[in-house]
Amino acid sequence: MARWLKRGMDASAIKAADAKVRETVEHILADVEARGDVAIRELSRKFDGWEPKSFRLTDAEIDHAIGQVAKRDLEDIKFAQSQVRHFAQKQKETMRDLEVETLPGVILGHRHIPVASIGCYVPGGRYPMVASAHMSIVTAKVAGVKRIIACAPPFRGGPHPAIVAAMHFGGADEIFVLGGVQAVAAMALGTETIPGVDMIVGPGNAYVAEAKRQLFGRVGIDLLAGPTETLIIADDSVDGEICATDLLGQAEHGPTSPAVLITDSEKLARATMAEVDRLLSILPTADAAKKAWEDFGEVIVCDGTDEMVKEADRVASEHVQVMTRDPDYFLNNMVNYGSLFLGPRTNVAYGDKVIGTNHTLPTKKAARYTGGLWVGKFLKTCTFQKVLTDEASAMVGEYCSRLCVLEGFLGHAEQANVRVRRYGRRNVGYAQAAE
């Protein structure tokens, strides 16, 4: 039976904080919808101290920002985007349009149609999340989205040069220096100067995530991304230092980021906890990582591999780092995870920044029912049907007529009956089932 050497914060405390966020976001969305650009300007001044003449960057301002980025940094951004682009293109190749004759004279099919316009949010509060521009903008571009707008908050009084560069090279058509709920609201609802979009994507803080939740339905969203989560599954083939490093490497995202270790070795569990304490004394971002570890860190000791799989699927973490003698066992048996990182040679930071898979992934146990952002999220799979012969229409019509009457949908039945009469040359009573 699984044993906890360390547990995280009680769920009731988390729920109380969520309620306050919901109320704040609701008021901001209503304000933006009612007052448009005026509300956006006031909110940006209030929360970010930012009130430019125009939130949208001109071509000259974009060029100026890119000119402030070091050559090596630009090369690294372009390399990362090439990896994301390549993998997204390979994913898209698996999504084929379909047309098939399912019965003589009956053609069914589907087409993958890109979403017309999207808004990409790139966080820039605690950390300027340059990589998030790759994940949303580049992937949408590969999918064929025609209009891509991107927002990121101001950084130290202006646009963050590297984020602007990533947005531009990723393929954004419009770039805005605008942050928080007001940015999401502007893109989703539209204002006098920011035409609304069909879909909002990208991670953010609790307020941004809540804004996406409240707007879902009016626009599409990629998924509801909460605080970054990491789960490490390890046995005694690795040591405490590498486990602790990978836990804290994600805990530094923020003070509410869960970091969990599942192992079948109590010795490794205790060694990892000791290493966490040691590394927190030297890690420059320990202020966030320590709080996350204290409040949301967990260490679970299991009796064998099968129990480790069971516990991992229960946790359903966003990121799962597997460092065991047989990591493929978890690939073949786990079902609830955002993304798997198999073996000690890879790690979550690779996926976050450069390796090519998308880092916008399900959190808060959403991995039970969805995967993360990928090229397919920007494509609508839309079906079509054709009936080519009189015989096929009459034959399908007879079945349809009877099934509609069975459900009491007599108007539906007549849609079938009129075709049975015309194409099958059979006399069917009005609103009656075809015999």
Coordinates of C-alpha atoms in Angstrom, one line a residue:
M1 CA 0.0 0.0 0.0
A2 CA 1.2 3.5 -0.9
R3 CA 2.7 5.5 2.0
W4 CA 3.1 9.3 2.2
L5 CA 6.4 10.6 3.6
K6 CA 5.2 14.1 2.7
R7 CA 1.7 15.5 1.9
G8 CA 0.6 18.8 0.3
M9 CA -1.8 21.5 1.3
D10 CA -5.4 20.6 2.2
A11 CA -7.8 20.9 -0.8
S12 CA -10.3 23.2 1.1
A13 CA -7.7 26.0 1.4
I14 CA -7.2 25.9 -2.4
K15 CA -11.0 26.0 -3.0
A16 CA -11.4 29.2 -1.0
A17 CA -8.7 31.0 -3.0
D18 CA -10.3 29.9 -6.3
A19 CA -13.6 31.5 -5.3
K20 CA -12.0 34.9 -4.9
V21 CA -10.3 34.6 -8.3
R22 CA -13.6 33.8 -10.0
E23 CA -15.3 36.9 -8.6
T24 CA -12.5 39.2 -9.6
V25 CA -12.4 37.9 -13.2
E26 CA -16.1 38.1 -13.6
H27 CA -16.0 41.8 -12.8
I28 CA -13.2 42.5 -15.2
L29 CA -14.8 40.6 -18.1
A30 CA -18.1 42.5 -17.6
D31 CA -16.2 45.8 -17.6
V32 CA -14.3 45.1 -20.8
E33 CA -17.5 44.0 -22.5
A34 CA -19.3 47.1 -21.5
R35 CA -16.6 49.8 -22.0
G36 CA -14.1 48.2 -24.5
D37 CA -10.9 50.2 -25.0
V38 CA -11.6 52.6 -22.1
A39 CA -11.7 49.6 -19.7
I40 CA -8.6 48.0 -21.2
R41 CA -6.6 51.2 -20.8
E42 CA -7.7 51.7 -17.2
L43 CA -7.0 48.1 -16.3
S44 CA -3.6 48.1 -17.9
R45 CA -2.7 51.3 -16.0
K46 CA -4.0 49.8 -12.7
F47 CA -2.4 46.4 -12.9
D48 CA 0.7 47.0 -15.0
G49 CA 1.4 50.7 -14.9
W50 CA 1.2 50.6 -18.7
E51 CA -0.7 53.1 -20.8
P52 CA 0.9 53.6 -24.3
K53 CA -0.7 55.5 -27.1
S54 CA -1.4 52.1 -28.8
F55 CA -1.1 48.7 -27.3
R56 CA -0.4 47.2 -30.7
L57 CA 3.3 47.3 -31.8
T58 CA 4.1 48.9 -35.2
D59 CA 6.5 47.2 -37.6
A60 CA 9.2 49.7 -36.5
E61 CA 8.6 48.9 -32.8
I62 CA 8.9 45.2 -33.6
D63 CA 12.1 45.7 -35.5
H64 CA 13.5 47.8 -32.6
A65 CA 12.6 45.2 -30.0
I66 CA 14.2 42.4 -32.1
G67 CA 17.3 44.6 -32.5
Q68 CA 17.8 44.5 -28.7
V69 CA 18.0 40.7 -28.6
A70 CA 21.5 39.1 -28.7
K71 CA 22.4 37.2 -31.8
R72 CA 22.8 33.9 -29.9
D73 CA 19.4 34.3 -28.3
L74 CA 17.8 34.9 -31.6
E75 CA 19.5 31.8 -33.0
D76 CA 18.3 29.8 -30.0
I77 CA 14.7 31.0 -30.4
K78 CA 14.7 30.1 -34.1
F79 CA 16.2 26.6 -33.3
A80 CA 13.4 26.0 -30.7
Q81 CA 10.8 27.1 -33.1
S82 CA 12.1 24.9 -35.9
Q83 CA 11.8 21.9 -33.5
V84 CA 8.2 22.8 -32.6
R85 CA 7.3 23.5 -36.2
H86 CA 8.8 20.2 -37.4
F87 CA 6.9 18.1 -34.8
A88 CA 3.7 19.9 -35.5
Q89 CA 4.0 19.3 -39.2
K90 CA 4.5 15.6 -38.6
Q91 CA 1.5 15.6 -36.3
K92 CA -0.6 17.3 -39.0
E93 CA 0.4 14.7 -41.5
T94 CA -1.4 12.1 -39.4
M95 CA -4.6 14.0 -39.8
R96 CA -6.0 13.1 -43.2
D97 CA -9.1 14.2 -44.9
L98 CA -11.5 11.3 -45.4
E99 CA -14.0 10.3 -48.1
V100 CA -15.4 6.7 -48.1
E101 CA -18.4 4.9 -49.7
T102 CA -20.0 3.2 -46.7
L103 CA -22.9 1.8 -48.7
P104 CA -23.5 1.7 -52.5
G105 CA -24.2 5.3 -53.5
V106 CA -23.5 6.7 -49.9
I107 CA -20.4 8.8 -49.5
L108 CA -19.3 10.0 -46.0
G109 CA -16.2 12.0 -45.2
H110 CA -14.6 14.7 -43.1
R111 CA -12.3 17.7 -43.7
H112 CA -9.9 19.3 -41.3
I113 CA -10.6 23.1 -41.4
P114 CA -8.3 25.5 -39.6
V115 CA -9.9 27.9 -37.0
A116 CA -10.1 31.3 -38.7
S117 CA -8.5 33.4 -36.0
I118 CA -6.8 32.9 -32.6
G119 CA -5.4 34.9 -29.8
C120 CA -2.3 33.7 -28.1
Y121 CA -1.5 34.8 -24.6
V122 CA 2.2 34.7 -23.6
P123 CA 2.8 35.1 -19.8
G124 CA 5.4 37.5 -18.6
G125 CA 4.9 38.1 -14.9
R126 CA 7.4 36.2 -12.7
Y127 CA 9.2 34.9 -15.8
P128 CA 9.0 36.1 -19.4
M129 CA 7.7 32.9 -21.0
V130 CA 9.3 33.2 -24.4
A131 CA 8.7 29.5 -25.1
S132 CA 5.0 29.9 -24.9
A133 CA 5.1 32.0 -28.1
H134 CA 6.6 29.0 -29.9
M135 CA 4.0 26.5 -28.6
S136 CA 0.9 28.5 -29.5
I137 CA 1.8 30.7 -32.5
V138 CA 4.1 28.3 -34.4
T139 CA 1.6 25.4 -33.9
A140 CA -1.3 27.5 -35.1
K141 CA 0.6 28.6 -38.1
V142 CA 1.3 25.0 -39.1
A143 CA -2.4 24.3 -38.7
G144 CA -3.2 27.0 -41.2
V145 CA -4.8 29.6 -39.0
K146 CA -5.1 32.8 -41.1
R147 CA -5.1 35.5 -38.4
I148 CA -3.0 35.1 -35.3
I149 CA -2.8 37.9 -32.7
A150 CA -0.6 37.7 -29.6
C151 CA -0.5 39.5 -26.3
A152 CA 2.1 39.6 -23.6
P153 CA 2.3 41.9 -20.6
P154 CA 4.8 44.8 -20.4
F155 CA 8.2 43.8 -18.8
R156 CA 10.1 46.5 -16.9
G157 CA 8.1 49.3 -18.6
G158 CA 7.9 48.1 -22.2
P159 CA 7.7 45.1 -24.5
H160 CA 10.0 42.2 -23.7
P161 CA 12.4 42.1 -26.7
A162 CA 12.8 38.3 -26.7
I163 CA 9.0 37.6 -26.4
V164 CA 8.4 40.1 -29.3
A165 CA 11.1 38.3 -31.4
A166 CA 9.5 34.9 -30.7
M167 CA 6.0 36.2 -31.5
H168 CA 7.3 37.7 -34.8
F169 CA 9.3 34.8 -36.0
G170 CA 6.6 32.4 -34.9
G171 CA 4.2 34.1 -37.3
A172 CA 2.0 36.4 -35.3
D173 CA 0.1 38.9 -37.5
E174 CA -0.6 41.4 -34.7
I175 CA 1.4 41.9 -31.5
F176 CA 0.1 43.7 -28.5
V177 CA 1.8 44.6 -25.2
L178 CA -1.1 43.9 -22.9
G179 CA -1.3 41.6 -20.0
G180 CA -3.6 39.6 -17.7
V181 CA -7.3 39.2 -17.8
Q182 CA -7.7 42.4 -19.8
A183 CA -5.6 40.9 -22.6
V184 CA -7.7 37.7 -22.7
A185 CA -10.9 39.7 -22.5
A186 CA -9.9 42.1 -25.4
M187 CA -8.9 39.2 -27.7
A188 CA -12.0 37.1 -26.9
L189 CA -14.7 39.9 -26.7
G190 CA -13.1 42.4 -29.1
T191 CA -12.8 46.1 -28.6
E192 CA -12.9 49.2 -30.8
T193 CA -9.2 48.6 -31.7
I194 CA -8.8 44.9 -31.1
P195 CA -11.1 42.7 -33.3
G196 CA -12.1 39.6 -31.4
V197 CA -10.9 36.1 -32.3
D198 CA -12.5 32.7 -32.4
M199 CA -10.2 30.9 -30.0
I200 CA -7.9 31.8 -27.1
V201 CA -4.8 29.8 -26.3
G202 CA -1.8 29.9 -24.0
P203 CA -1.0 29.5 -20.3
G204 CA -1.2 32.1 -17.6
N205 CA -1.7 32.7 -13.9
A206 CA -4.9 31.7 -12.0
Y207 CA -6.7 34.9 -13.2
V208 CA -5.9 34.2 -16.9
A209 CA -7.0 30.6 -16.5
E210 CA -10.2 31.6 -14.9
A211 CA -10.9 34.2 -17.6
K212 CA -10.5 31.5 -20.2
R213 CA -12.9 29.2 -18.3
Q214 CA -15.6 32.0 -18.1
L215 CA -15.2 32.8 -21.8
F216 CA -15.3 29.2 -23.0
G217 CA -18.3 28.8 -25.2
R218 CA -18.2 32.4 -26.5
V219 CA -14.8 31.5 -27.9
G220 CA -12.9 28.2 -28.0
I221 CA -9.9 27.6 -25.7
D222 CA -7.1 25.2 -25.8
L223 CA -7.5 23.9 -22.2
L224 CA -7.7 25.2 -18.7
A225 CA -4.1 25.3 -17.5
G226 CA -3.6 25.7 -13.8
P227 CA -0.2 25.9 -12.0
T228 CA 2.6 23.8 -13.5
E229 CA 2.6 20.3 -12.1
T230 CA 5.5 17.8 -12.1
L231 CA 5.5 14.1 -11.1
I232 CA 8.7 12.1 -10.9
I233 CA 8.5 8.3 -11.0
A234 CA 11.8 6.8 -9.9
D235 CA 13.4 3.6 -8.6
D236 CA 16.9 3.1 -7.2
S237 CA 18.5 3.2 -10.6
V238 CA 18.8 6.9 -10.1
D239 CA 19.9 9.1 -7.1
G240 CA 18.3 11.8 -4.9
E241 CA 20.2 14.6 -6.6
I242 CA 18.7 14.2 -10.0
C243 CA 15.2 13.6 -8.6
A244 CA 15.4 16.7 -6.4
T245 CA 16.8 18.8 -9.3
D246 CA 13.8 17.8 -11.5
L247 CA 11.3 18.5 -8.8
L248 CA 12.6 21.9 -8.0
G249 CA 13.2 22.7 -11.7
Q250 CA 9.4 22.8 -12.1
A251 CA 8.5 24.0 -8.6
E252 CA 10.2 27.3 -9.4
H253 CA 7.3 28.1 -11.7
G254 CA 5.5 29.5 -8.7
P255 CA 4.4 28.9 -5.1
T256 CA 1.4 26.8 -6.0
S257 CA 3.1 24.4 -8.3
P258 CA 2.7 20.7 -7.2
A259 CA 5.9 18.6 -7.2
V260 CA 5.4 14.9 -6.4
L261 CA 7.8 12.0 -6.2
I262 CA 6.5 8.4 -6.5
T263 CA 9.1 5.7 -5.8
D264 CA 9.3 2.1 -4.7
S265 CA 12.5 2.9 -2.7
E266 CA 12.2 4.6 0.7
K267 CA 15.9 5.1 0.7
L268 CA 15.7 7.1 -2.6
A269 CA 12.6 9.0 -1.2
R270 CA 14.5 10.2 1.9
A271 CA 17.7 11.0 -0.1
T272 CA 15.6 13.1 -2.4
M273 CA 14.0 15.0 0.4
A274 CA 17.4 15.7 1.9
E275 CA 18.7 16.9 -1.5
V276 CA 15.7 19.2 -1.9
D277 CA 16.6 20.9 1.4
R278 CA 20.2 21.2 0.2
L279 CA 19.4 22.6 -3.2
L280 CA 16.9 25.1 -1.8
S281 CA 19.9 26.7 0.1
I282 CA 21.6 27.5 -3.2
L283 CA 18.9 27.7 -5.9
P284 CA 18.5 31.4 -6.9
T285 CA 14.7 30.9 -7.4
A286 CA 14.2 29.2 -4.1
D287 CA 11.7 31.8 -2.9
A288 CA 9.0 30.3 -5.2
A289 CA 10.3 26.7 -5.3
K290 CA 10.5 26.4 -1.5
K291 CA 7.0 27.6 -1.0
A292 CA 5.7 25.2 -3.7
W293 CA 7.6 22.3 -2.1
E294 CA 6.4 23.1 1.4
D295 CA 2.7 23.5 0.5
F296 CA 2.3 21.2 -2.6
G297 CA 5.2 18.8 -2.5
E298 CA 4.5 15.1 -1.9
V299 CA 6.6 12.0 -1.5
I300 CA 4.8 8.6 -2.0
V301 CA 6.5 5.3 -1.4
C302 CA 4.8 2.3 -3.3
D303 CA 5.1 -1.4 -3.1
G304 CA 6.4 -2.2 -6.6
T305 CA 5.9 -1.0 -10.2
D306 CA 2.2 -1.7 -10.6
E307 CA 1.3 0.4 -7.6
M308 CA 3.5 3.2 -8.9
V309 CA 1.5 3.1 -12.2
K310 CA -1.8 3.1 -10.2
E311 CA -0.7 6.1 -8.1
A312 CA 0.7 8.0 -11.1
D313 CA -2.6 7.6 -12.9
R314 CA -4.5 8.8 -9.8
V315 CA -2.3 11.9 -9.6
A316 CA -2.8 12.5 -13.4
S317 CA 0.0 15.0 -13.5
E318 CA 0.8 17.5 -16.3
H319 CA 4.4 16.4 -16.6
V320 CA 5.6 12.9 -15.7
Q321 CA 9.4 12.3 -15.6
V322 CA 10.1 8.5 -15.5
M323 CA 13.5 7.4 -14.3
T324 CA 13.4 3.7 -13.8
R325 CA 15.1 0.6 -15.2
D326 CA 12.2 0.1 -17.7
P327 CA 10.6 3.5 -18.4
D328 CA 8.7 2.1 -21.4
Y329 CA 6.7 0.0 -18.9
F330 CA 5.0 3.3 -17.9
L331 CA 4.6 4.4 -21.5
N332 CA 2.8 1.2 -22.2
N333 CA 0.7 1.1 -19.0
M334 CA 0.0 4.7 -17.9
V335 CA -3.1 6.4 -19.2
N336 CA -3.5 9.7 -17.3
Y337 CA -0.7 12.2 -18.0
G338 CA -0.1 15.4 -20.0
S339 CA 3.3 14.4 -21.3
L340 CA 5.8 11.7 -20.5
F341 CA 9.6 12.2 -20.2
L342 CA 11.2 8.8 -20.4
G343 CA 14.6 8.1 -18.9
P344 CA 17.1 10.3 -17.1
R345 CA 18.6 11.7 -20.3
T346 CA 15.4 13.8 -20.9
N347 CA 13.6 16.1 -18.6
V348 CA 10.6 18.5 -18.4
A349 CA 12.7 21.5 -19.2
Y350 CA 13.5 20.0 -22.6
G351 CA 9.8 19.8 -23.4
D352 CA 9.1 23.2 -21.9
K353 CA 11.7 25.0 -24.0
V354 CA 13.1 23.3 -27.0
I355 CA 12.7 19.6 -27.9
G356 CA 9.6 20.1 -30.0
T357 CA 6.6 18.7 -28.1
N358 CA 4.1 21.2 -26.9
H359 CA 4.4 22.5 -23.3
T360 CA 0.7 23.7 -22.9
L361 CA -0.6 20.6 -21.1
P362 CA -3.6 19.6 -18.9
T363 CA -3.4 20.3 -15.2
K364 CA -5.7 19.6 -12.1
K365 CA -6.3 16.0 -13.2
A366 CA -7.6 17.1 -16.6
A367 CA -5.2 14.5 -18.1
R368 CA -8.0 12.0 -17.3
Y369 CA -9.9 13.3 -20.3
T370 CA -7.7 15.4 -22.6
G371 CA -4.2 15.8 -23.9
G372 CA -2.4 19.0 -24.4
L373 CA -2.2 21.7 -27.1
W374 CA -1.2 20.3 -30.5
V375 CA -1.8 21.1 -34.1
G376 CA -5.1 19.3 -34.1
K377 CA -6.5 21.8 -31.5
F378 CA -6.5 24.4 -34.2
L379 CA -8.3 22.2 -36.7
K380 CA -12.1 21.6 -36.8
T381 CA -12.9 18.1 -38.1
C382 CA -16.1 18.7 -40.0
T383 CA -18.1 15.9 -41.6
F384 CA -20.0 15.8 -44.9
Q385 CA -22.3 13.3 -46.6
K386 CA -23.5 12.7 -50.2
V387 CA -26.1 10.3 -51.5
L388 CA -25.5 9.6 -55.2
T389 CA -28.3 7.3 -56.3
D390 CA -32.1 7.2 -56.1
E391 CA -31.8 3.6 -54.7
A392 CA -29.5 4.6 -51.9
S393 CA -31.6 7.6 -50.9
A394 CA -34.8 5.5 -50.8
M395 CA -33.1 2.6 -48.9
V396 CA -31.6 4.9 -46.2
G397 CA -34.8 6.8 -46.1
E398 CA -36.8 3.8 -45.1
Y399 CA -34.6 3.1 -42.1
C400 CA -34.6 6.8 -41.2
S401 CA -38.3 7.1 -41.4
R402 CA -38.9 4.2 -39.0
L403 CA -36.3 5.4 -36.5
C404 CA -37.7 8.9 -36.5
V405 CA -41.2 7.7 -35.8
L406 CA -39.8 5.5 -33.0
E407 CA -38.6 8.6 -31.3
G408 CA -41.7 10.7 -32.1
F409 CA -40.0 13.1 -34.5
L410 CA -42.6 13.1 -37.3
G411 CA -41.2 16.1 -39.1
H412 CA -37.9 14.3 -39.2
A413 CA -39.7 11.3 -40.6
E414 CA -41.2 13.4 -43.4
Q415 CA -37.7 14.4 -44.4
A416 CA -37.0 10.8 -45.1
N417 CA -40.5 10.0 -46.4
V418 CA -40.5 12.6 -49.1
R419 CA -37.4 11.0 -50.6
V420 CA -38.7 7.5 -50.3
R421 CA -41.7 8.7 -52.3
R422 CA -39.7 10.6 -54.9
Y423 CA -36.7 8.4 -55.3
G424 CA -38.1 5.0 -54.3
R425 CA -41.5 5.6 -55.9
R426 CA -43.3 4.2 -52.9
N427 CA -46.5 5.6 -51.3
V428 CA -45.8 6.3 -47.7
G429 CA -48.5 7.9 -45.5
Y430 CA -47.8 11.4 -44.3
A431 CA -46.0 11.4 -41.0
Q432 CA -46.1 7.6 -41.0
A433 CA -43.3 5.1 -40.8
A434 CA -42.1 3.6 -44.1
E435 CA -42.9 -0.2 -44.2

